[in-house]
Amino acid sequence: METEKVVINIEQRNLDTEIKNIPGKNGNFNIKEQTAMMNCDGQRLKITMVLGENELAYPLGDYEIDYPKSITVNKYGNLEFARRIKLVPIS
């Protein structure tokens, strides 16, 4: 049984990033975000991805999640996505 791939699509309207200023206990900090569309199991969902401070927005195209760089094990031993999901272009 073949499983459907999760595809992240960056469209023209998703090329810009948004900087959010978040208050923290040691002062404010910025979070840079980019929206995208995720196609998973026949559903199309809008998602928000956190980018690094100096990381450029992903260009137009279709991407897959780079799982080795995008998953982590939390302190309870559970698998979860990392704060910053990394994408690789689908060729």
PDB file of C-alpha atoms in Angstrom:
ATOM      1  CA  MET A   1       0.000   0.000   0.000  1.00  0.00           C
ATOM      2  CA  GLU A   2       1.549   3.288  -1.121  1.00  0.00           C
ATOM      3  CA  THR A   3       1.026   6.345   1.065  1.00  0.00           C
ATOM      4  CA  GLU A   4       0.405   9.797  -0.311  1.00  0.00           C
ATOM      5  CA  LYS A   5       3.246  12.277   0.146  1.00  0.00           C
ATOM      6  CA  VAL A   6       2.764  15.465   2.107  1.00  0.00           C
ATOM      7  CA  VAL A   7       3.385  18.334  -0.312  1.00  0.00           C
ATOM      8  CA  ILE A   8       3.969  21.915   0.804  1.00  0.00           C
ATOM      9  CA  ASN A   9       3.135  24.428  -1.927  1.00  0.00           C
ATOM     10  CA  ILE A  10       4.506  27.975  -1.929  1.00  0.00           C
ATOM     11  CA  GLU A  11       2.236  30.106  -4.103  1.00  0.00           C
ATOM     12  CA  GLN A  12       2.661  33.674  -5.384  1.00  0.00           C
ATOM     13  CA  ARG A  13       0.629  35.057  -2.486  1.00  0.00           C
ATOM     14  CA  ASN A  14       2.889  33.226   0.020  1.00  0.00           C
ATOM     15  CA  LEU A  15       6.229  34.759  -1.041  1.00  0.00           C
ATOM     16  CA  ASP A  16       6.250  37.465   1.625  1.00  0.00           C
ATOM     17  CA  THR A  17       7.194  36.927   5.237  1.00  0.00           C
ATOM     18  CA  GLU A  18       5.686  38.493   8.323  1.00  0.00           C
ATOM     19  CA  ILE A  19       7.679  39.583  11.362  1.00  0.00           C
ATOM     20  CA  LYS A  20       5.846  39.242  14.668  1.00  0.00           C
ATOM     21  CA  ASN A  21       7.128  40.947  17.799  1.00  0.00           C
ATOM     22  CA  ILE A  22       6.510  38.662  20.779  1.00  0.00           C
ATOM     23  CA  PRO A  23       6.854  39.754  24.408  1.00  0.00           C
ATOM     24  CA  GLY A  24       9.064  37.448  26.475  1.00  0.00           C
ATOM     25  CA  LYS A  25      10.210  37.318  30.071  1.00  0.00           C
ATOM     26  CA  ASN A  26      13.636  38.694  29.030  1.00  0.00           C
ATOM     27  CA  GLY A  27      12.283  41.318  26.624  1.00  0.00           C
ATOM     28  CA  ASN A  28      10.649  41.223  23.219  1.00  0.00           C
ATOM     29  CA  PHE A  29      11.834  39.033  20.346  1.00  0.00           C
ATOM     30  CA  ASN A  30      10.902  38.707  16.681  1.00  0.00           C
ATOM     31  CA  ILE A  31       9.551  35.665  14.882  1.00  0.00           C
ATOM     32  CA  LYS A  32       9.675  35.549  11.079  1.00  0.00           C
ATOM     33  CA  GLU A  33       6.859  33.553   9.451  1.00  0.00           C
ATOM     34  CA  GLN A  34       5.833  32.456   5.967  1.00  0.00           C
ATOM     35  CA  THR A  35       2.478  30.932   5.049  1.00  0.00           C
ATOM     36  CA  ALA A  36       2.063  28.039   2.642  1.00  0.00           C
ATOM     37  CA  MET A  37      -0.492  25.464   1.541  1.00  0.00           C
ATOM     38  CA  MET A  38      -0.094  21.841   2.634  1.00  0.00           C
ATOM     39  CA  ASN A  39      -1.637  19.022   0.618  1.00  0.00           C
ATOM     40  CA  CYS A  40      -2.119  15.996   2.846  1.00  0.00           C
ATOM     41  CA  ASP A  41      -4.488  13.061   2.538  1.00  0.00           C
ATOM     42  CA  GLY A  42      -6.620  14.861  -0.045  1.00  0.00           C
ATOM     43  CA  GLN A  43      -6.961  17.997   2.074  1.00  0.00           C
ATOM     44  CA  ARG A  44      -5.498  21.416   1.342  1.00  0.00           C
ATOM     45  CA  LEU A  45      -4.610  23.292   4.521  1.00  0.00           C
ATOM     46  CA  LYS A  46      -3.050  26.705   5.150  1.00  0.00           C
ATOM     47  CA  ILE A  47       0.006  26.449   7.413  1.00  0.00           C
ATOM     48  CA  THR A  48       2.482  28.888   8.943  1.00  0.00           C
ATOM     49  CA  MET A  49       6.187  28.115   9.040  1.00  0.00           C
ATOM     50  CA  VAL A  50       8.730  29.826  11.306  1.00  0.00           C
ATOM     51  CA  LEU A  51      11.901  30.922   9.515  1.00  0.00           C
ATOM     52  CA  GLY A  52      15.275  31.747  10.984  1.00  0.00           C
ATOM     53  CA  GLU A  53      16.099  35.422  11.509  1.00  0.00           C
ATOM     54  CA  ASN A  54      18.411  35.529   8.465  1.00  0.00           C
ATOM     55  CA  GLU A  55      16.620  32.812   6.468  1.00  0.00           C
ATOM     56  CA  LEU A  56      15.079  33.881   3.162  1.00  0.00           C
ATOM     57  CA  ALA A  57      11.478  33.033   2.318  1.00  0.00           C
ATOM     58  CA  TYR A  58      11.002  29.844   0.310  1.00  0.00           C
ATOM     59  CA  PRO A  59      10.503  30.619  -3.407  1.00  0.00           C
ATOM     60  CA  LEU A  60       7.531  29.513  -5.485  1.00  0.00           C
ATOM     61  CA  GLY A  61       7.248  25.767  -5.897  1.00  0.00           C
ATOM     62  CA  ASP A  62       6.380  22.411  -4.379  1.00  0.00           C
ATOM     63  CA  TYR A  63       8.327  21.040  -1.425  1.00  0.00           C
ATOM     64  CA  GLU A  64       8.531  18.030   0.840  1.00  0.00           C
ATOM     65  CA  ILE A  65       9.394  18.145   4.510  1.00  0.00           C
ATOM     66  CA  ASP A  66      13.044  17.323   5.225  1.00  0.00           C
ATOM     67  CA  TYR A  67      12.173  14.919   8.029  1.00  0.00           C
ATOM     68  CA  PRO A  68      15.697  14.343   9.436  1.00  0.00           C
ATOM     69  CA  LYS A  69      16.047  18.122   9.948  1.00  0.00           C
ATOM     70  CA  SER A  70      12.420  18.770  10.928  1.00  0.00           C
ATOM     71  CA  ILE A  71      11.644  16.273  13.664  1.00  0.00           C
ATOM     72  CA  THR A  72      12.909  15.965  17.190  1.00  0.00           C
ATOM     73  CA  VAL A  73      12.322  13.900  20.309  1.00  0.00           C
ATOM     74  CA  ASN A  74      10.994  15.861  23.275  1.00  0.00           C
ATOM     75  CA  LYS A  75      11.973  15.393  26.915  1.00  0.00           C
ATOM     76  CA  TYR A  76       9.276  12.719  27.314  1.00  0.00           C
ATOM     77  CA  GLY A  77      10.594  10.644  24.402  1.00  0.00           C
ATOM     78  CA  ASN A  78       7.776  11.645  22.042  1.00  0.00           C
ATOM     79  CA  LEU A  79       8.384  12.460  18.400  1.00  0.00           C
ATOM     80  CA  GLU A  80       7.416  15.986  17.360  1.00  0.00           C
ATOM     81  CA  PHE A  81       8.118  18.566  14.690  1.00  0.00           C
ATOM     82  CA  ALA A  82      10.965  20.964  15.374  1.00  0.00           C
ATOM     83  CA  ARG A  83      10.182  24.649  15.809  1.00  0.00           C
ATOM     84  CA  ARG A  84      11.579  25.355  12.338  1.00  0.00           C
ATOM     85  CA  ILE A  85      10.457  22.907   9.662  1.00  0.00           C
ATOM     86  CA  LYS A  86      12.910  22.566   6.779  1.00  0.00           C
ATOM     87  CA  LEU A  87      11.687  21.976   3.245  1.00  0.00           C
ATOM     88  CA  VAL A  88      13.357  20.465   0.171  1.00  0.00           C
ATOM     89  CA  PRO A  89      12.172  21.162  -3.393  1.00  0.00           C
ATOM     90  CA  ILE A  90      10.395  18.354  -5.220  1.00  0.00           C
ATOM     91  CA  SER A  91      12.301  17.788  -8.447  1.00  0.00           C
TER      92      SER A  91
END
